Every structure is written in C-alpha cells, then in structure tokens.
Amino acid sequence: MKNDKDQQVHSPTTAEMIQEVAKQLEDIPKEERRDFLKRGVAFSVGAAAAMAGTGALTKLDAEECKVDPENLPPHIAKWGKAWGRDVNAYPYGLPSKYESNVVRRIVPWLTADQKASVSFTPWQDLEGTIVPNGLHFVRCHGGVVDINPVEWRLMIHGLVERPVILTLEDLKRYPSVTRKHFFSCPANSAMEARGPGLNSLQITHGMLSASEYTGVELKTILADIGLKPEAKWMFSEGSDPASVGRSVPIEKVLDDAMLVYAMNGEALRPENGYPVRLLLPGWEGVIQTKWLRRLKFDDKAWWVREETTKYTELLPSGKALMFNWVFESDSVITSPCPERGWEGQKPGRMKLAGIAWSGKGKIKSVDVTLDGGKTWHEATITSEVLPKMVTRFEYYFDWDGKPLIIGSRSTDETGYTQPEQQQLMDARGTEFVYHRNAIQYWEVKANGEVNNVQIRRA
C-alpha cells in the first residue's frame, strides 16, 4: 500500500498496537503511570471536536457551566423567557452543546499515524443499548475512504451458478431485513491482557458498539444466483487501500450473514464501510469487511495475511489458534467507572449499571460483586434481551462509604460464564491478545474515585 508521498506504509494490526502500549507501560514506574495515562487519554473538548471532524462541538467556558440561581425554582429560567433558535437551524440534528464532551477518543501515542488506527466509543456517557452512528468505534487499516455510491460495484463469483456484478440499486431491490447486533473488535479489552493498564472504561472496552442494521441476507442473494454444492468458503474483500479480506465458512454465510447498507436508520457512515459492508453477527469485527467490493466462493479457505500471521493467538504449546471468530459472553460495569466515579457522593442507596453481550446468543443472567469476587449478587436485566446484542443490567445496594472492588460476570444461553483473568492465562498463556473476556474489576475508593484493577487468583 502506498501513501500520498509514494512511500511504503506498514498497516499495524491491533495486536501490534496493543503490544506497543504494553511495552511503554512496562517502562514506566507505577507511581508515574497515572500521569502518563492521563496525558495519553485525556484531552480538551476543543481537541476532541477537531478529531471528531465537526465544528459543532465547542469548548464551553467556565461561566457557561456555572449554576445561575436565577434559573432555579421558583424562578422562571432564562430559556423560558426568549425565543429559541429556528426549528431547522441545524438541518442535520446536533447534540446539546452541554454534551460536547461525549465523543469518540483516541490514544494519540497508540499508532504512528491516524490512518491505521482506532477510536473508542464512550460507554461511560451512553444510555440504552444503541450507539449513535457518530460514536460508533472506528478501526481502519488504511484510513477512511469516500466512495461515490453510483460507482460502487460488488462482484460475486467463484462457485456460483451465475456470477454477477451488483450496483447499490441492484442490492436494494432484494428483500431487506433489519436487526440489532453488537459489533466489536477482537482486541476489545486487550490492553488489559497482561495487567491493568489504561484507567479508562472508554479505552478498555470502547472497541465495542451496538446498532440496528438494515440490509440483505446473503442467503437471499445466493438463492437467486445459485450456490454450487462444493462451495465451502467465501472470501470477502474490501476496496480500501489496505484491501482487507477474510475467509468465511459457508455455514456462517448461510446462517445470518448480511450485506448492510444502513445503520440506525440512515446510510452507513464512511467510517463504517459506506456504501456497503459485510455483517457477521457475533463475530469479530475485522472479518466483517467494510467498503465491500468482492465475494468469491470456493471449496477452501484463502489463508490470507489477516488470518495467518495476524489475528491469531500463540498458545503455550507453541501452536497458533486460528479461525477464532466468535465472541464469548462478556460484560463490564459502566457506572461507576474511572471516568464517572462517585466523588462527592454520600453513603446510601447506590446503583451499579453496565452492559453484557455474547456472540453465541442471548444473555441469560448477570451477577455483580462488591468485594472482588468473594460473593456475587444477581443483577436485574433492564433492556430487551436479543441474540448477539448488548444487554443492559443494574444492581442497587446500600453503600456504607467504605472501599469496594466491583465487577460483573455474564452468563449466556449456552451456559457459558465469563472467566477470571487467571483462568484465561492458565488456558492461553501470556501472549494472547484477542477475545479477552475476563471479568473487569474497578476499585471504588472511600472518596468515590474509581480505578482499573485486576485480580489474580492462585
């Protein structure tokens, strides 16, 4: 791949990015680590606006954030005494200026540039299960590309009866389906693989989002053009500069694979693969090709870079785990968390809230702990429970103001319960990066401050 200066560009995998973070953290004394992380993760709203690519987000000054007693009851607030802005002042609606801090964030030193990089979803600021399009995490291997939809074409060939080249209009003529699913990078939470690293929910679990997707089931198209019985694999290829491609077993293709052109009611954003991407519910994000250009069917896998030398796991035996696509049951407490602690809160009735998900089906139950996993309590599911979708949970308790170590563990409908960190390390060694679903613990101090911690059991 070449850049604008015609120089060779290395597109780092997420594993390589994570390993670089781990190396940097190991070189820093513990007492200095917090300041280092703050420098890397925290930045001004103004900087966030620039990275988000919108002029709508502006930094609020201190005066705007102060409480004006004249706006409190029994007074009539100033916003009720004058005309508001025109109904269509913003033809594409925008969040309140008081929510301008709710943005995707990057770790500036994570990658050499922002082409092959990642931005993270702010779960600490979200409610419900659907992530707005503008906050969906982004992982690219060659930057974001803009494709003219009238020039877009999808080639479907190989072991099919009638090879075709589809336009976007051709694709939209097929019967559509709309479904809600989570979407995750296999490196979500990977920065914690060797120990607690970044003191931020957004960074530890922000390579996860959830949306409502609209598109066409692949099996509908294959029923139309004919799939030859000897076809066992499909190769999907993107049209971005990195030409990311992956092999997909035919069983998944014929189960719930979709060609998606809309997300949360509107066309895909360029960051998410506009105009069409592949969706494989419950599977790792890198296999769900963005900016789709080609699908080829064959009787064997392709063994390309992203599934051989990359996106594999080196096991203690010395062998590599390959074709590990499906996410197992996972969860995390989103409130409180490092970004949203309980500073200033008095002892009393408190709420833990969080999200759970599984690529193998529905979430069956979620338990929470207040004492680092010594005892567990069943949480209440507060959202609709859908297969391969984020599920919300809550737990109420009386806090006595003493320190806590909180965490959550989810169980899916297969009976699988997410493990402790030590269980993962015992099974997979210390070199694993992807598909880390260990229980995430937060330390809550007596002053309400929340920190990222990790528990290792003998």
XYZ file of C-alpha atoms in Angstrom:
458
model
C 0.000 0.000 0.000
C 1.307 3.499 -0.834
C 0.585 6.829 0.724
C 0.397 10.235 -0.907
C 4.184 10.514 -0.924
C 4.505 7.099 -2.569
C 6.273 5.656 0.450
C 5.724 2.151 1.759
C 3.239 2.131 4.638
C 3.032 -0.519 7.345
C -0.543 -1.176 8.459
C -0.193 -2.355 12.082
C -2.587 -4.949 13.417
C -4.407 -4.289 16.649
C -2.160 -6.833 18.357
C 0.924 -4.855 17.363
C -0.653 -1.661 18.695
C -1.521 -3.348 21.996
C 1.968 -4.787 22.366
C 3.464 -1.330 21.886
C 1.206 0.048 24.630
C 2.214 -2.792 26.958
C 5.888 -2.104 26.261
C 5.502 1.596 27.031
C 3.649 0.879 30.267
C 6.281 -1.633 31.442
C 8.958 1.036 31.118
C 7.130 3.465 33.406
C 7.227 3.274 37.240
C 3.818 2.588 38.769
C 3.696 5.907 40.569
C 4.179 7.739 37.264
C 1.773 5.600 35.256
C -1.391 7.519 36.142
C 0.023 10.825 34.881
C 1.273 9.111 31.737
C -2.153 7.676 31.029
C -3.856 10.992 31.669
C -1.574 12.629 29.129
C -2.405 9.933 26.589
C -6.145 9.625 27.067
C -7.482 12.921 28.355
C -7.657 15.988 26.161
C -9.742 19.129 25.814
C -13.187 19.231 24.277
C -11.728 21.503 21.624
C -9.228 18.820 20.640
C -11.972 16.226 20.698
C -14.026 18.330 18.297
C -11.147 18.555 15.874
C -10.614 14.793 15.979
C -14.324 14.179 15.552
C -14.260 16.303 12.418
C -17.141 18.606 13.332
C -17.280 22.276 14.136
C -20.472 21.749 16.139
C -18.561 20.685 19.235
C -17.240 23.724 21.041
C -15.421 24.051 24.319
C -17.695 25.517 26.982
C -16.195 28.224 29.120
C -16.377 28.139 32.912
C -19.156 30.718 33.055
C -21.495 28.601 30.929
C -21.043 25.651 33.264
C -21.854 27.547 36.455
C -25.240 27.308 38.135
C -27.189 30.565 37.906
C -29.561 30.789 40.916
C -31.961 32.831 38.789
C -32.575 29.734 36.655
C -33.628 27.567 39.612
C -37.155 27.213 41.065
C -39.213 29.193 41.873
C -37.734 31.489 39.199
C -38.643 31.191 35.541
C -35.432 30.144 33.784
C -33.962 32.441 31.138
C -34.519 29.868 28.382
C -38.235 30.193 29.002
C -38.271 33.957 28.553
C -36.992 34.327 24.978
C -37.479 32.714 21.599
C -35.367 29.668 20.896
C -33.480 29.046 17.663
C -35.292 28.240 14.416
C -36.676 24.721 14.081
C -34.350 23.854 11.211
C -31.295 25.816 12.337
C -29.357 22.562 12.096
C -30.715 20.603 9.094
C -28.843 17.573 10.428
C -29.620 17.485 14.164
C -26.841 18.005 16.702
C -26.432 17.146 20.392
C -26.748 19.847 23.031
C -23.620 21.918 23.479
C -23.602 20.671 27.066
C -22.925 17.164 25.723
C -19.925 18.260 23.662
C -17.593 16.060 25.715
C -19.383 12.905 24.555
C -17.143 11.927 21.638
C -15.030 9.101 20.332
C -11.498 9.325 21.652
C -8.111 8.145 20.517
C -4.910 7.252 22.326
C -2.537 9.590 20.442
C 0.606 7.521 21.033
C -1.024 4.182 20.180
C -0.131 4.323 16.477
C 2.386 6.118 14.290
C -0.429 7.852 12.402
C -4.212 8.026 12.376
C -4.734 6.034 9.171
C -4.228 2.528 10.526
C -5.637 3.233 13.953
C -8.684 3.087 16.218
C -11.060 5.428 18.050
C -13.131 4.359 21.053
C -16.835 4.506 21.965
C -17.656 6.464 25.186
C -19.783 3.876 27.000
C -19.474 5.891 30.236
C -21.669 8.583 28.653
C -24.259 6.375 26.940
C -27.668 5.043 27.911
C -29.636 2.166 26.449
C -28.133 -0.317 24.018
C -27.887 1.503 20.668
C -24.727 3.510 19.995
C -25.309 6.623 17.842
C -23.578 6.466 14.470
C -21.273 9.342 15.340
C -19.992 7.482 18.417
C -19.549 4.001 16.922
C -15.909 2.977 17.403
C -13.746 3.025 14.264
C -10.894 0.692 13.353
C -9.196 1.184 9.986
C -6.157 -0.404 8.362
C -5.648 2.193 5.635
C -7.725 5.193 6.600
C -11.339 6.130 5.870
C -12.293 6.237 2.193
C -15.148 8.083 0.469
C -16.919 6.083 -2.233
C -19.346 7.508 -4.772
C -22.367 5.167 -4.426
C -23.167 5.336 -8.146
C -19.682 3.989 -8.863
C -19.818 1.236 -6.267
C -19.952 -2.335 -7.546
C -19.982 -5.725 -5.830
C -18.580 -8.727 -7.663
C -19.923 -12.148 -6.630
C -18.157 -15.017 -8.370
C -16.396 -18.350 -7.928
C -18.503 -21.408 -7.154
C -21.852 -19.858 -8.039
C -24.140 -20.698 -10.927
C -24.498 -17.129 -12.146
C -21.662 -14.698 -11.336
C -22.939 -11.140 -11.003
C -21.785 -7.569 -10.544
C -24.317 -5.673 -8.433
C -24.896 -1.936 -8.126
C -26.255 -0.432 -4.939
C -29.683 -0.178 -6.537
C -29.495 -3.843 -7.546
C -28.730 -4.795 -3.966
C -31.593 -2.733 -2.570
C -34.078 -4.488 -4.865
C -33.671 -7.670 -2.801
C -35.928 -8.170 0.263
C -34.383 -6.426 3.268
C -34.118 -7.305 6.948
C -33.449 -5.101 9.979
C -31.723 -6.485 13.062
C -29.945 -5.261 16.193
C -26.485 -6.620 16.995
C -23.340 -5.655 18.850
C -20.149 -5.079 16.889
C -16.684 -5.490 18.401
C -13.002 -5.553 17.547
C -11.322 -8.786 18.688
C -8.892 -6.589 20.658
C -11.608 -5.022 22.809
C -10.167 -5.107 26.364
C -6.876 -6.473 25.025
C -4.849 -3.712 26.658
C -5.599 -5.462 29.954
C -4.236 -8.845 28.828
C -1.069 -8.651 30.915
C -2.344 -6.430 33.699
C -4.376 -3.284 34.388
C -3.163 -0.618 32.014
C -5.364 2.277 30.984
C -7.530 3.849 33.668
C -10.487 4.400 31.368
C -13.627 2.439 30.536
C -13.722 4.119 27.127
C -10.294 2.731 26.276
C -10.553 -0.676 27.951
C -13.962 -1.536 26.429
C -14.543 1.139 23.769
C -13.845 -1.096 20.777
C -17.441 -2.258 21.154
C -20.641 -0.730 19.802
C -24.188 -1.848 19.074
C -26.557 -0.792 16.308
C -29.659 -1.543 14.288
C -28.586 -2.757 10.855
C -30.568 -2.881 7.624
C -29.531 -4.842 4.567
C -29.942 -8.088 2.647
C -29.277 -11.579 3.924
C -26.553 -13.169 1.837
C -28.506 -16.394 1.559
C -31.248 -14.444 -0.240
C -28.822 -13.383 -2.966
C -27.256 -16.833 -3.186
C -30.683 -18.406 -3.581
C -31.170 -16.110 -6.565
C -27.832 -16.613 -8.340
C -27.257 -20.217 -7.228
C -24.564 -21.556 -4.902
C -22.736 -24.660 -6.071
C -22.782 -27.537 -3.549
C -18.988 -27.795 -3.452
C -18.685 -24.211 -2.102
C -17.392 -24.394 1.479
C -15.841 -20.942 1.964
C -16.417 -17.321 0.968
C -13.689 -14.701 0.589
C -14.754 -11.107 1.260
C -12.549 -8.248 0.092
C -12.703 -4.533 0.804
C -11.921 -1.725 -1.608
C -9.946 0.424 0.846
C -6.170 0.930 0.393
C -5.435 -1.975 2.761
C -7.748 -4.337 0.802
C -8.578 -6.209 3.992
C -10.009 -9.634 3.170
C -11.019 -12.714 5.150
C -12.219 -16.276 4.647
C -15.707 -17.044 5.966
C -17.096 -20.602 6.332
C -20.206 -21.241 4.295
C -22.186 -22.240 7.403
C -21.997 -18.689 8.718
C -22.762 -17.231 5.290
C -25.975 -19.258 5.092
C -26.922 -18.600 8.706
C -27.167 -14.866 9.412
C -24.603 -13.041 7.222
C -25.863 -9.736 5.818
C -24.827 -7.145 3.258
C -25.561 -3.957 5.171
C -26.219 -0.508 3.678
C -27.938 1.246 6.605
C -27.215 1.612 10.316
C -29.552 3.100 12.921
C -31.964 4.268 10.268
C -29.575 6.071 7.943
C -26.981 5.144 5.339
C -23.724 3.742 6.679
C -21.153 6.364 7.583
C -17.860 6.239 5.622
C -16.076 5.145 8.824
C -18.382 2.128 8.993
C -17.991 0.994 5.385
C -20.256 3.172 3.215
C -21.951 2.269 0.985
C -21.985 -1.485 1.813
C -20.279 -3.705 4.338
C -20.448 -7.353 5.383
C -22.093 -8.094 8.737
C -21.489 -11.379 10.581
C -23.399 -11.065 13.868
C -21.468 -12.134 16.948
C -18.138 -12.486 15.150
C -15.005 -10.366 15.369
C -15.104 -7.054 13.539
C -12.056 -7.472 11.316
C -13.771 -10.279 9.386
C -16.819 -8.080 8.652
C -15.393 -6.358 5.607
C -16.029 -2.648 5.093
C -16.267 -0.880 1.701
C -17.084 -4.276 0.219
C -16.036 -4.913 -3.402
C -15.838 -8.693 -3.899
C -17.220 -12.007 -2.664
C -15.684 -15.180 -4.043
C -16.837 -18.704 -3.232
C -14.516 -21.717 -3.223
C -14.014 -25.149 -1.657
C -11.139 -23.981 0.574
C -10.061 -21.079 2.760
C -7.690 -18.425 1.394
C -5.204 -18.236 4.323
C -4.596 -14.522 3.823
C -2.442 -12.243 5.996
C -5.215 -11.214 8.384
C -5.967 -14.838 9.318
C -2.490 -16.402 9.356
C 0.336 -14.145 10.524
C -2.195 -11.704 12.038
C -5.329 -12.071 14.162
C -4.208 -15.423 15.533
C -3.279 -16.500 19.077
C 0.035 -18.085 20.095
C -0.785 -20.751 22.703
C 1.522 -22.090 25.463
C 2.006 -25.253 23.372
C 3.690 -23.181 20.666
C 0.817 -23.721 18.270
C -1.285 -20.861 16.927
C -5.048 -20.678 17.367
C -6.559 -19.660 14.028
C -10.065 -19.000 12.729
C -11.219 -17.982 16.208
C -14.139 -15.783 15.215
C -16.927 -15.960 17.809
C -17.133 -13.722 20.892
C -17.938 -15.480 24.144
C -20.030 -13.994 26.939
C -18.668 -10.709 28.327
C -19.729 -7.728 30.438
C -18.486 -4.549 32.126
C -19.822 -2.105 34.711
C -20.214 1.287 33.058
C -21.355 3.207 36.155
C -19.374 3.833 38.216
C -16.156 3.677 36.211
C -12.874 5.637 36.099
C -14.431 8.454 34.055
C -17.654 8.562 36.113
C -16.784 7.932 39.739
C -18.688 8.637 42.930
C -16.642 11.630 44.061
C -18.816 13.814 46.262
C -21.427 11.089 46.781
C -22.589 10.397 50.310
C -23.113 6.846 51.623
C -26.569 5.500 50.903
C -28.580 3.779 48.194
C -26.367 3.380 45.106
C -26.697 1.822 41.665
C -24.293 -0.269 39.619
C -25.111 -0.324 35.894
C -23.487 -1.984 32.932
C -23.685 -3.903 29.687
C -23.319 -7.558 28.722
C -23.065 -9.323 25.358
C -22.355 -12.702 23.747
C -21.662 -13.781 20.186
C -23.243 -17.155 20.897
C -26.754 -15.931 21.572
C -28.728 -14.204 24.308
C -27.513 -13.101 27.725
C -29.194 -15.288 30.333
C -28.048 -13.589 33.551
C -25.526 -11.163 35.049
C -24.002 -11.243 38.534
C -22.132 -8.419 40.257
C -19.636 -8.379 43.108
C -18.786 -5.682 45.644
C -15.823 -7.492 47.221
C -13.588 -8.549 44.362
C -15.389 -11.777 43.527
C -15.726 -13.287 47.008
C -19.511 -13.038 46.865
C -21.864 -12.457 43.937
C -25.349 -10.971 43.597
C -27.782 -11.345 40.704
C -28.350 -8.133 38.782
C -31.589 -7.096 37.077
C -31.786 -7.115 33.281
C -33.239 -3.738 32.256
C -33.323 -3.928 28.437
C -34.822 -6.227 25.865
C -32.749 -9.395 25.517
C -31.786 -10.130 21.915
C -29.314 -12.647 20.472
C -25.824 -11.288 19.784
C -26.790 -7.871 21.131
C -25.785 -5.663 24.043
C -27.980 -6.165 27.126
C -28.303 -3.668 29.996
C -28.240 -4.595 33.708
C -28.495 -2.804 37.088
C -27.958 -3.614 40.753
C -28.935 -1.492 43.779
C -27.307 -1.678 47.216
C -26.652 0.379 50.327
C -23.111 1.773 50.305
C -21.523 2.398 53.700
C -18.844 4.654 52.243
C -16.083 2.049 52.544
C -13.822 0.952 49.639
C -15.202 -1.599 47.182
C -13.901 -3.762 44.374
C -16.763 -4.124 41.921
C -17.112 -6.317 38.852
C -19.639 -8.189 36.744
C -19.832 -11.588 35.078
C -22.370 -12.599 32.452
C -23.754 -15.988 31.508
C -25.222 -16.607 28.063
C -27.911 -19.024 26.944
C -25.324 -21.743 26.221
C -24.451 -21.798 29.932
C -21.030 -20.206 29.446
C -19.938 -17.743 32.164
C -17.136 -15.274 31.581
C -13.914 -16.219 33.371
C -11.415 -14.618 35.717
C -8.171 -13.260 34.253
C -6.141 -16.106 35.772
C -8.375 -18.707 34.131
C -7.674 -17.157 30.731
C -3.946 -17.044 31.387
C -3.915 -20.671 32.544
C -5.642 -21.727 29.325
C -3.998 -19.369 26.834
C -0.687 -18.289 28.343
C 0.552 -14.705 28.458
C 0.835 -13.959 24.733
C -2.872 -13.820 23.956
C -4.384 -10.511 22.897
C -7.660 -11.176 21.126
C -11.013 -12.258 22.550
C -10.113 -11.313 26.117
C -13.365 -11.533 28.080
C -12.043 -11.700 31.643
C -14.065 -10.145 34.462
C -13.313 -6.424 34.649
C -12.828 -5.105 38.175
C -12.993 -1.471 39.286
C -11.693 -0.264 42.642
C -14.020 2.253 44.317
C -12.183 4.255 46.971
C -13.820 5.746 50.061
C -13.714 9.174 48.384
C -15.592 7.795 45.361
C -12.616 7.685 42.998
C -12.698 4.686 40.665
C -9.623 2.890 39.288
C -8.882 -0.004 36.974
C -7.588 -3.039 38.893
C -7.007 -6.709 38.167
C -7.332 -9.726 40.432
C -5.140 -12.814 40.045
C -6.159 -15.908 41.979
C -3.820 -18.770 42.838
